[in-house]
Short mmCIF file of C-alpha atoms and ligand atoms in Angstrom, two decimals:
data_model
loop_
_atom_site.label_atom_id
_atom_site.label_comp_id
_atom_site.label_asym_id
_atom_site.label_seq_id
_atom_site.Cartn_x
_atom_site.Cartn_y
_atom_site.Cartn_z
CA UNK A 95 -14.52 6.92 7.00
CA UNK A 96 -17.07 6.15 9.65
CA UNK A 97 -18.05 9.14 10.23
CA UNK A 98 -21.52 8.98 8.43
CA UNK A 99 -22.85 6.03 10.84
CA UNK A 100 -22.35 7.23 13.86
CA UNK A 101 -24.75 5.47 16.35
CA UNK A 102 -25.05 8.07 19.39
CA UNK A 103 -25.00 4.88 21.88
CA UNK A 104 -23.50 1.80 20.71
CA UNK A 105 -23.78 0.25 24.03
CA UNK A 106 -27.61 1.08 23.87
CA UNK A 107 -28.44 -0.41 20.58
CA UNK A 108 -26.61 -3.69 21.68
CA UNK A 109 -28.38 -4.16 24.54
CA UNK A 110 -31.90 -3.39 23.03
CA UNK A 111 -30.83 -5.90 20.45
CA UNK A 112 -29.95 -8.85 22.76
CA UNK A 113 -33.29 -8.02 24.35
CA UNK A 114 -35.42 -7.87 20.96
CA UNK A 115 -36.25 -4.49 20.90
CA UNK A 116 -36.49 -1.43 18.72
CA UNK A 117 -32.58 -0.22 16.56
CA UNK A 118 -31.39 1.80 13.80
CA UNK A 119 -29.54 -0.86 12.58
CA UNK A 120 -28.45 -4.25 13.30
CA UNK A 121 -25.23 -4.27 15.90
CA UNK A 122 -22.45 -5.69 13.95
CA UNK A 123 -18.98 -6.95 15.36
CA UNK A 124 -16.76 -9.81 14.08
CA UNK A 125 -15.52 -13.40 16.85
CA UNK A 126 -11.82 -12.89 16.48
CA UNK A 127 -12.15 -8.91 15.46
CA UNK A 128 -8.45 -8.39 17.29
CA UNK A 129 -6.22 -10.53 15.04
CA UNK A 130 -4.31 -11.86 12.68
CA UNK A 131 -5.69 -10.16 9.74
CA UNK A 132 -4.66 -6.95 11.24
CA UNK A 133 -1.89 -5.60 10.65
CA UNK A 134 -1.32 -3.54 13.72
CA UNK A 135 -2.30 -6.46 15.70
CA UNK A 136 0.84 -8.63 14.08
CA UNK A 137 3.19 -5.05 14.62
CA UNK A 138 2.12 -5.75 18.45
CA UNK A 139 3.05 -9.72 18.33
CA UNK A 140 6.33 -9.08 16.58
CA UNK A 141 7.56 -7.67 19.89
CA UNK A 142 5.49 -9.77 22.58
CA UNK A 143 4.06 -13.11 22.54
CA UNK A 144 0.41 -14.02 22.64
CA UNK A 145 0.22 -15.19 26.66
CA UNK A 146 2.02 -11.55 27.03
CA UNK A 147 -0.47 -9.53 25.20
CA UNK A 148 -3.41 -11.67 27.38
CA UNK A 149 -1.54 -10.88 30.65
CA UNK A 150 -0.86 -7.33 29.68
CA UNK A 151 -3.48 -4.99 30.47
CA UNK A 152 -1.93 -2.14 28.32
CA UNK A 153 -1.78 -4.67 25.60
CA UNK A 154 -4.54 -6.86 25.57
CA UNK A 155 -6.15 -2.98 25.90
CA UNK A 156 -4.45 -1.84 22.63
CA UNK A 157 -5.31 -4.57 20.39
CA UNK A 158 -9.16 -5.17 21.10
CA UNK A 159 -9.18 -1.54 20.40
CA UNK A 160 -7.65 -2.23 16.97
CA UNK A 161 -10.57 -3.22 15.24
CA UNK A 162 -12.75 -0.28 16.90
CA UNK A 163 -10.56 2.26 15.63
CA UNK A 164 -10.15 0.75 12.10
CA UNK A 165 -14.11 -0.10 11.23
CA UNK A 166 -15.66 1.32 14.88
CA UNK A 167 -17.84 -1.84 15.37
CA UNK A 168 -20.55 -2.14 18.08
CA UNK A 169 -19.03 -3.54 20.71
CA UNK A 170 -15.36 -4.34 21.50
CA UNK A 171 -14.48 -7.54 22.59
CA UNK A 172 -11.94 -7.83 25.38
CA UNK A 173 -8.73 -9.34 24.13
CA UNK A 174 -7.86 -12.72 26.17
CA UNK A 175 -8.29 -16.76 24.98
CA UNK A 176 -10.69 -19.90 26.10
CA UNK A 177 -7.60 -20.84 27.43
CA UNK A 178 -6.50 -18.77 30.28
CA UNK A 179 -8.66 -20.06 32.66
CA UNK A 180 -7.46 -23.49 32.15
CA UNK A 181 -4.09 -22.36 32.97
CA UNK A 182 -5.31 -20.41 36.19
CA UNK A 183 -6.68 -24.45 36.94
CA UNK A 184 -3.25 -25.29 37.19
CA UNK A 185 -2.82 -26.69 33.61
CA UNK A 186 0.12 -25.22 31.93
CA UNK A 187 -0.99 -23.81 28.16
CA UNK A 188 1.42 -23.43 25.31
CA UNK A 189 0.51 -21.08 22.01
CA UNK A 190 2.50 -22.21 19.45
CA UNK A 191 2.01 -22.21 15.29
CA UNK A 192 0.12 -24.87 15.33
CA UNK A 193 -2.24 -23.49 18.17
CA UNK A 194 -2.30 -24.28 22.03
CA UNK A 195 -0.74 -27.28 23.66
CA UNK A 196 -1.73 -28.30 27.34
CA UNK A 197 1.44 -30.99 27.86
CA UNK A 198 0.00 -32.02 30.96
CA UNK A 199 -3.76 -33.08 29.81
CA UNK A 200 -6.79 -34.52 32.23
CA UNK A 201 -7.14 -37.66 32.07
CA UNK A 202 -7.95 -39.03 35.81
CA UNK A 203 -9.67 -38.50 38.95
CA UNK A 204 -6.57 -37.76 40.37
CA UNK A 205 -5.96 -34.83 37.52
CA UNK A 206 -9.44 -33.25 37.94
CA UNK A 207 -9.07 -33.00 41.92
CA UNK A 208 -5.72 -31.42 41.68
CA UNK A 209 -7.30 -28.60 39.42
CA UNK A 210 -7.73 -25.26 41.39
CA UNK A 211 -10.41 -23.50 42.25
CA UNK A 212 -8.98 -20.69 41.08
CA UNK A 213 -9.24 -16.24 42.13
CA UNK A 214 -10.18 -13.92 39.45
CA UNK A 215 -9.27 -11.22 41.10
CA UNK A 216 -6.32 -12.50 42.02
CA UNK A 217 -4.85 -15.56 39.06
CA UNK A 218 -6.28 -13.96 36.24
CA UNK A 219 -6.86 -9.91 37.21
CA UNK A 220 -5.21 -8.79 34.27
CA UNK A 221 -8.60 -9.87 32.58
CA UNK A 222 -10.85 -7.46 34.80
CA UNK A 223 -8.02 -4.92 34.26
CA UNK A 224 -7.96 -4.65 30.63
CA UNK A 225 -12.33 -4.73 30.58
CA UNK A 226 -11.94 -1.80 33.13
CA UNK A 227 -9.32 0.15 31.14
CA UNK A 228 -11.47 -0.54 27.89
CA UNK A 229 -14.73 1.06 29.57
CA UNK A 230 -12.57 3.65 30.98
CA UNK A 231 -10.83 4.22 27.28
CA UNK A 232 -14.53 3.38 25.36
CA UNK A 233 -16.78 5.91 27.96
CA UNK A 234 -20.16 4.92 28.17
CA UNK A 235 -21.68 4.26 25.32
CA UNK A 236 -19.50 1.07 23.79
CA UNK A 237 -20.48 -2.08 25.25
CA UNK A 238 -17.17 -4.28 26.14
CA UNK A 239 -17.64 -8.05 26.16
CA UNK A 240 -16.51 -10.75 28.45
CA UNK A 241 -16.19 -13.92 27.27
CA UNK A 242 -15.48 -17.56 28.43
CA UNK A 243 -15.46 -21.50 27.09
CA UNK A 244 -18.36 -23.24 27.34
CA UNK A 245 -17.57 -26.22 29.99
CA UNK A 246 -17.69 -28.95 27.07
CA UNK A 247 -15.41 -27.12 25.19
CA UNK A 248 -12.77 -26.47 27.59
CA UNK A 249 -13.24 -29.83 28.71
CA UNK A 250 -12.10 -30.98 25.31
CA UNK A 251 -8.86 -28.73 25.42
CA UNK A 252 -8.11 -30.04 29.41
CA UNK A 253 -8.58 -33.65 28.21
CA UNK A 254 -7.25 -33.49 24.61
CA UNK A 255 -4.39 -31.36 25.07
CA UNK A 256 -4.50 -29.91 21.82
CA UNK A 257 -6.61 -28.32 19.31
CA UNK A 258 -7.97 -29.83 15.93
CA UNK A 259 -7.07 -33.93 18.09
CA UNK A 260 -10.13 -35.52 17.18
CA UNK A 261 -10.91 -35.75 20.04
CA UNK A 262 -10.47 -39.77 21.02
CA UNK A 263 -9.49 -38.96 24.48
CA UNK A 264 -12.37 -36.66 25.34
CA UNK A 265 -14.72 -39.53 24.01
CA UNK A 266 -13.46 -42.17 25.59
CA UNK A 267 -13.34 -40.43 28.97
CA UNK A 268 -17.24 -40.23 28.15
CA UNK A 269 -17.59 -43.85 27.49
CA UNK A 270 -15.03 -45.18 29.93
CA UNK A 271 -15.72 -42.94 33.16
CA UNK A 272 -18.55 -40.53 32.87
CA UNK A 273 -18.88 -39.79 36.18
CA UNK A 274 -14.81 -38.51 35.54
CA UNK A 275 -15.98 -35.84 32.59
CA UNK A 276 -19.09 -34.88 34.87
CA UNK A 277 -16.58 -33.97 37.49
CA UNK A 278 -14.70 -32.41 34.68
CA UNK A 279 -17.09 -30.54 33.64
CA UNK A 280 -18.76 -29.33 37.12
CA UNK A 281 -15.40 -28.14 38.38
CA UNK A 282 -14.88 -26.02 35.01
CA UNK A 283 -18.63 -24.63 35.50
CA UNK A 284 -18.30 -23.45 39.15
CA UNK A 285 -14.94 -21.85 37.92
CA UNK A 286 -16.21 -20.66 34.85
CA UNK A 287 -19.02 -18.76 36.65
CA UNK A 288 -16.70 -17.24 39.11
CA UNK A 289 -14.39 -15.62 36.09
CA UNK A 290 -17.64 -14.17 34.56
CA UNK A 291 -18.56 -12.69 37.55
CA UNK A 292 -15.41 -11.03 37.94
CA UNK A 293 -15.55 -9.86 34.08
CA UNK A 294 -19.16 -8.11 34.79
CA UNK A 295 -17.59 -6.58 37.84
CA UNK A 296 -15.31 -5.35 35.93
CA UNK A 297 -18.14 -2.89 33.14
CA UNK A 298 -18.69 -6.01 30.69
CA UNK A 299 -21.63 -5.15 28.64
CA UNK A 300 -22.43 -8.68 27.97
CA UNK A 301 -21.03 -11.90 28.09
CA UNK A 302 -20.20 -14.69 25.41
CA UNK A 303 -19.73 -18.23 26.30
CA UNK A 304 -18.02 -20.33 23.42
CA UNK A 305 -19.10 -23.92 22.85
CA UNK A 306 -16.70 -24.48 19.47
CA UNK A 307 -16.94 -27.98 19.86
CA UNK A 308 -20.77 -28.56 20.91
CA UNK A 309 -21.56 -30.11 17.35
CA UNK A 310 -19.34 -32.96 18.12
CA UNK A 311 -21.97 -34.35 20.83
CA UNK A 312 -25.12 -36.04 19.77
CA UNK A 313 -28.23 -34.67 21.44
CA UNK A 314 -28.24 -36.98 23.80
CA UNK A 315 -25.08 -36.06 24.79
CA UNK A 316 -25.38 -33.01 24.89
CA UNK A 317 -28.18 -33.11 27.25
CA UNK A 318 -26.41 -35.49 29.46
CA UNK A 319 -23.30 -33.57 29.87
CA UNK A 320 -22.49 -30.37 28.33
CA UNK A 321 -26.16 -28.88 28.85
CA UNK A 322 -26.14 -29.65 32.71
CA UNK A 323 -22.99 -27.60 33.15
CA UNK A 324 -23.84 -25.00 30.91
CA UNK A 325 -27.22 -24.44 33.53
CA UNK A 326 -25.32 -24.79 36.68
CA UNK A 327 -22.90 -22.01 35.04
CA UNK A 328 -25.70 -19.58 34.29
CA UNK A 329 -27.20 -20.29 37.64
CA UNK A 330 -24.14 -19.35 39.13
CA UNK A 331 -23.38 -16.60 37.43
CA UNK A 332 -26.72 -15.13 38.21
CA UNK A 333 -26.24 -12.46 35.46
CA UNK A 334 -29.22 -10.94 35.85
CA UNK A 335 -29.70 -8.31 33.78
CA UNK A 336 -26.47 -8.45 31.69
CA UNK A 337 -27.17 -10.59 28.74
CA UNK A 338 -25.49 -13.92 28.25
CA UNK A 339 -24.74 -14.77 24.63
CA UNK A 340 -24.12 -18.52 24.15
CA UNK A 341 -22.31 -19.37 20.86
CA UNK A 342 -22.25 -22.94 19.61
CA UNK A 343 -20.77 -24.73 16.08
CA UNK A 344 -22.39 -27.11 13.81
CA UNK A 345 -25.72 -27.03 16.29
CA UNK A 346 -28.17 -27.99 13.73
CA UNK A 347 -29.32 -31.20 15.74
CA UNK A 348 -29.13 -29.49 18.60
CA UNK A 349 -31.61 -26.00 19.04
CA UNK A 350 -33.79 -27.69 20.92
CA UNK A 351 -31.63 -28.23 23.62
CA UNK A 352 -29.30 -25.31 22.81
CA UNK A 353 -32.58 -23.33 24.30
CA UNK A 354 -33.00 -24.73 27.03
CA UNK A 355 -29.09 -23.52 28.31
CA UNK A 356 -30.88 -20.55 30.11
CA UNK A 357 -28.45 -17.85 27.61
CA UNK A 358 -30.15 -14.59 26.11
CA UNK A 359 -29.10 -14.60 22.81
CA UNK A 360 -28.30 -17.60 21.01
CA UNK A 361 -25.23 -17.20 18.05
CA UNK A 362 -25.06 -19.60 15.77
CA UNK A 363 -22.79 -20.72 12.44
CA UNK A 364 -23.75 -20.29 8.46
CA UNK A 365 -25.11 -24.27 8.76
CA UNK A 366 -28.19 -22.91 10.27
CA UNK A 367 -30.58 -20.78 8.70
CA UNK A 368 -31.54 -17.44 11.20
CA UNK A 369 -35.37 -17.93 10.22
CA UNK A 370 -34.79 -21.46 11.67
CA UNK A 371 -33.38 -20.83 14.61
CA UNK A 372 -35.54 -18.27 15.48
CA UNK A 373 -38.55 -20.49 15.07
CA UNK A 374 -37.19 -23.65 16.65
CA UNK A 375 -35.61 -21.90 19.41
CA UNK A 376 -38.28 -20.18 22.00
CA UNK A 377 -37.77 -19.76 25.49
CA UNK A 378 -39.78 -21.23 27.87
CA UNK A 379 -42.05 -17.97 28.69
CA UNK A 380 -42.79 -18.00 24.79
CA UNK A 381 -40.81 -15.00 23.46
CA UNK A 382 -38.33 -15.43 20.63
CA UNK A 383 -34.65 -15.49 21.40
CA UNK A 384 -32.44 -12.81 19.49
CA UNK A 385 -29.85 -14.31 17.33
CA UNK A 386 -26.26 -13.68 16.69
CA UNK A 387 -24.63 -14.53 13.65
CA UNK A 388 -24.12 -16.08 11.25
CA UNK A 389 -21.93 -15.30 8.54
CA UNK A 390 -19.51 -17.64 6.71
CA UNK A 391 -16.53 -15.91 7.50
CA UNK A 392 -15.30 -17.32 3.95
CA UNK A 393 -17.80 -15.28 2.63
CA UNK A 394 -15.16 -12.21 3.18
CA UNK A 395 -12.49 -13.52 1.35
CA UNK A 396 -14.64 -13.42 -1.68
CA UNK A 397 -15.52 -10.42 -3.38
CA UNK A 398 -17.19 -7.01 -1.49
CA UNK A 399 -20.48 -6.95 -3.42
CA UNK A 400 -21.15 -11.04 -2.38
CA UNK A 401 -20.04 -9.53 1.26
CA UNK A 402 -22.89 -6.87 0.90
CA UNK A 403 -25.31 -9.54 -0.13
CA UNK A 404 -24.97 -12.20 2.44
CA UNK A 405 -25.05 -9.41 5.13
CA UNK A 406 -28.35 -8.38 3.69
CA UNK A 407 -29.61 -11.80 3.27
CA UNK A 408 -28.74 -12.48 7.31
CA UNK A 409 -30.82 -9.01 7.69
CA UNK A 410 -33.64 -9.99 5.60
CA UNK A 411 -33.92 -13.48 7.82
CA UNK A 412 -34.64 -11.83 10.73
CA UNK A 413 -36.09 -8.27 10.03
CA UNK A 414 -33.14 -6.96 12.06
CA UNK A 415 -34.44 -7.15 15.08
CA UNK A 416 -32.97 -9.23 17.98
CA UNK A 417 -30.33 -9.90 15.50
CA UNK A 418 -26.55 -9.34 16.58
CA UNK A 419 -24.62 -9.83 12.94
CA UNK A 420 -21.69 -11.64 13.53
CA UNK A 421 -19.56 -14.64 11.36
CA UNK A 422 -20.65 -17.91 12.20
CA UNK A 423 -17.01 -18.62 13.81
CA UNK A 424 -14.07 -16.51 14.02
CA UNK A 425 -12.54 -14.28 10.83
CA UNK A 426 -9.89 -16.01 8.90
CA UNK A 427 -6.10 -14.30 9.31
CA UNK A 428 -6.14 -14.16 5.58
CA UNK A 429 -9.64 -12.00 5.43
CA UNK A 430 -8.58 -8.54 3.56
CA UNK A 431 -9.04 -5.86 5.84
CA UNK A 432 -10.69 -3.78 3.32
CA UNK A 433 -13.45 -6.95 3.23
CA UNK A 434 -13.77 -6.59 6.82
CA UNK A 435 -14.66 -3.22 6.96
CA UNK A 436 -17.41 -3.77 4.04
CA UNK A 437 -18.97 -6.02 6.61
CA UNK A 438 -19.46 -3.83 9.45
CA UNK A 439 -20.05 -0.90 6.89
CA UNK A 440 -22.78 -3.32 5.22
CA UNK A 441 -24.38 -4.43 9.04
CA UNK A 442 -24.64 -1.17 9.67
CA UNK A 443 -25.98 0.39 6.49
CA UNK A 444 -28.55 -2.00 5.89
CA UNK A 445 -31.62 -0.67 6.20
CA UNK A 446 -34.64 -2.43 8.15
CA UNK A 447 -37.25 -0.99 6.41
CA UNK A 448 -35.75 -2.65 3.30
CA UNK A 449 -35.68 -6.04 4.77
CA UNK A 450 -38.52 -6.12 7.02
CA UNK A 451 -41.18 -7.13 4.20
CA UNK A 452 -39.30 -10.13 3.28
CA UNK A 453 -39.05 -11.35 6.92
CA UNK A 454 -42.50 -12.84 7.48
CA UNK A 455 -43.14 -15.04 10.19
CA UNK A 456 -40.92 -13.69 12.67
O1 CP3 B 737 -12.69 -12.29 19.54
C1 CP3 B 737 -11.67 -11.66 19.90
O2 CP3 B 737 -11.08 -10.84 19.15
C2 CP3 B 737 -11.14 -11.85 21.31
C3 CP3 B 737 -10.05 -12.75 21.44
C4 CP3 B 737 -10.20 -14.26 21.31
C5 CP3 B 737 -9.11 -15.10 20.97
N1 CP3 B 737 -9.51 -16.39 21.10
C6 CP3 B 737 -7.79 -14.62 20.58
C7 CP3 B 737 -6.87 -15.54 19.88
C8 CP3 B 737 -11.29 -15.10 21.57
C9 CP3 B 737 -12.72 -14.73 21.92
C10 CP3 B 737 -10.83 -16.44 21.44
C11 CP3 B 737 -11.67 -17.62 21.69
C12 CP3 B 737 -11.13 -18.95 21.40
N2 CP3 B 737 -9.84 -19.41 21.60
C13 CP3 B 737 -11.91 -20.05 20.97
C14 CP3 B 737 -13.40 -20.03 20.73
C15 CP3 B 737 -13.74 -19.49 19.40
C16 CP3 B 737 -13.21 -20.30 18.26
O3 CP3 B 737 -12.44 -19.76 17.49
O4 CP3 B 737 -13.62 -21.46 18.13
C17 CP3 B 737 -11.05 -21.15 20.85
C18 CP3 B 737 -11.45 -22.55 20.41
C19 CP3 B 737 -9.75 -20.74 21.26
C20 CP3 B 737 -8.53 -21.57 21.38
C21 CP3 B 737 -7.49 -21.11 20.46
N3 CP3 B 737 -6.76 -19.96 20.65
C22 CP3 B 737 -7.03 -21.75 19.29
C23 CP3 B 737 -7.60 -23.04 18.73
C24 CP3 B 737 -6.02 -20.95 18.77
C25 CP3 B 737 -5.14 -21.29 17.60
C26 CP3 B 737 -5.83 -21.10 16.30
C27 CP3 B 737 -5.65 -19.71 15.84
O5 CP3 B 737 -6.62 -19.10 15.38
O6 CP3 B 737 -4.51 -19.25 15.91
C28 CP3 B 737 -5.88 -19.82 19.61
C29 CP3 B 737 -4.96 -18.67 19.44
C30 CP3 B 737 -5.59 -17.31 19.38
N4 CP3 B 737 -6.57 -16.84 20.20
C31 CP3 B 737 -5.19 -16.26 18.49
C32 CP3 B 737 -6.00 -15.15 18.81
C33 CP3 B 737 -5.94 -13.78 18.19
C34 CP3 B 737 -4.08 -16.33 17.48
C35 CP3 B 737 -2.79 -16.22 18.25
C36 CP3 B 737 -1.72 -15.44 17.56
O7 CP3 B 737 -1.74 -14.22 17.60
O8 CP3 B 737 -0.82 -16.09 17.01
#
């Protein structure tokens, strides 16, 4: 089924992608990939619950490989949620139906100073474990990905308590007592960095940060508060040569500052056009940034050939070259697997040559 596009080095052609050089194809893997929409991942949650498949290295193992076996994308994403390290804090985190609770939210000085500074190797090892296993499972030529919340976006779930709130409290923690969210949002940084670390340690490939809820800051906000931590995170981290993907929703006010968060690759939702982004968003030393994204991942619950098209659209934007394709957020339970797998099969058919006359100015 696959067997026609094999890429000799998947882990290769990621990397030269993040870094704007030479591929074969465009890289293709989906935000969300182990899911829902599977059903082998739903088999698995029948018999354990979400926190146990996290916390399970032979589990959390099993189902990021789901999506590698079924459509053999470029790069397997380890299994785990924005949430775990805000339980390792010391917050308790629910999953239920209607997505994660934190019953005990931040909402004082008192709260943010009794958060931990927590261990990777020690509160949240099963994370390192499953990367290692999935290296050890993958051999050396699939790139596994660690990933973490952006500090403004976990902030959002430590002060909200819940997903889709609106978030009132989170806003009027800004207004009331920013020096409170700073603190917030320091403490989740220095953390933050700490759990990458461990997740490199461990044979990550690369590294995604997730900033869902960046959009909901103006700029100015954004450069008051979320960019600062983002920086002190990356400083921290000191990655060095393993590439830091930043991803960040509903953005389109906000690539000039989105560059300046020190990532490698910036990934971006369907709202913003790749061309754009590529030519609004240079790093300081002048070279363009490669770009993840940025399908509507509505687009594959519509029919295959409109599936084809957008992917060669995305393609055509950038010339395929320091371009990761991705959705522009994670894939909807309801996506048809068979839709899914015309989306990797279409990222990684696509020809460059094709495109690369229509994407001038890049
Ligand atoms: O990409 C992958 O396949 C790796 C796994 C992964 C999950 N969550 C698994 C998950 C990743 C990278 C995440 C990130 C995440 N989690 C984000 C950032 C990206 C985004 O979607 O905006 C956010 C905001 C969360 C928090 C979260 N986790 C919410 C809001 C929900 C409920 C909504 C939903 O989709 O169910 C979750 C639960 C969750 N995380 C599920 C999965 C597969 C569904 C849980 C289940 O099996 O019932």
């Amino acid at each position: 089924m696959t067997e026609n596009r094999i890429v000799p080095n998947r882990k290769s052609l990621f990397l030269r992608a993040c870094r704007g050089g030479p591929v074969e194809h465009v890289p293709v893997w989906m935000m969300r990939q182990a899911g829902r929409y599977l059903p082998e991942y739903r088999a698995v949650r029948a018999q354990h619950s979400f926190l146990e498949v996290c916390k399970t290295p032979e589990l959390a193992i099993e189902v990021s490989l789901q999506p590698f076996r079924q459509f053999a994308v470029d790069a397997v994403i380890v299994f785990c949620d924005i949430l775990v390290p805000a339980e390792a804090m010391g917050l308790p985190v629910e999953f239920q139906d209607a997505g994660p609770v934190l019953p005990r939210p931040v909402r004082s000085h008192s709260d943010v100073q009794a958060l931990r500074d927590f261990d990777p190797d020690k509160d949240t090892k099963f994370v390192g474990q499953a990367i290692a296993g999935l290296c050890r499972e993958l051999g050396p030529t699939v790139p596994v990905l660690g990933f973490a919340a952006a500090p403004w976006t976990l902030a959002c779930y430590m002060v909200e308590g819940r997903a889709k709130s609106g978030f009132g409290a989170v806003k009027q923690m800004r207004y009331a007592d920013p020096a409170l969210l700073r603190a917030l949002l320091e403490k989740i940084a220095r953390n933050t960095a700490r759990y990458l670390k461990a997740q490199i340690a461990a044979g990550a490939a690369a590294v995604q940060l997730f900033d869902t809820w960046a959009g909901e800051l103006s700029a100015a906000d954004y450069d008051e508060f979320a960019l600062p931590s983002i920086q002190l995170l990356l400083e921290e981290l000191a990655a060095g040569e393993t590439p830091v993907i930043y991803y960040s929703k509903a953005t389109n006010h906000l690539l000039d500052s989105v560059s300046r968060t020190g990532a490698d690759v910036l990934s971006v939702d369907w709202r913003i056009d790749l061309k754009d982004a590529r030519a609004k968003c240079r790093k300081r030393s002048g070279p363009p940034f490669a770009v993840q994204g940025n399908i509507d991942p509505a687009v594959l619950l519509g029919p295959v050939e409109g599936i084809r098209q957008a992917v060669r659209d995305a393609v055509a934007k950038t010339g395929g070259t320091g371009h990761i394709l991705n959705l522009g957020h994670g894939i909807l339970p309801e996506t048809p697997v068979e839709h899914a797998r015309a989306f990797i099969e279409a990222g990684q058919t696509t020809p460059l040559s094709a495109v690369a006359s229509s994407a001038s100015g890049i």
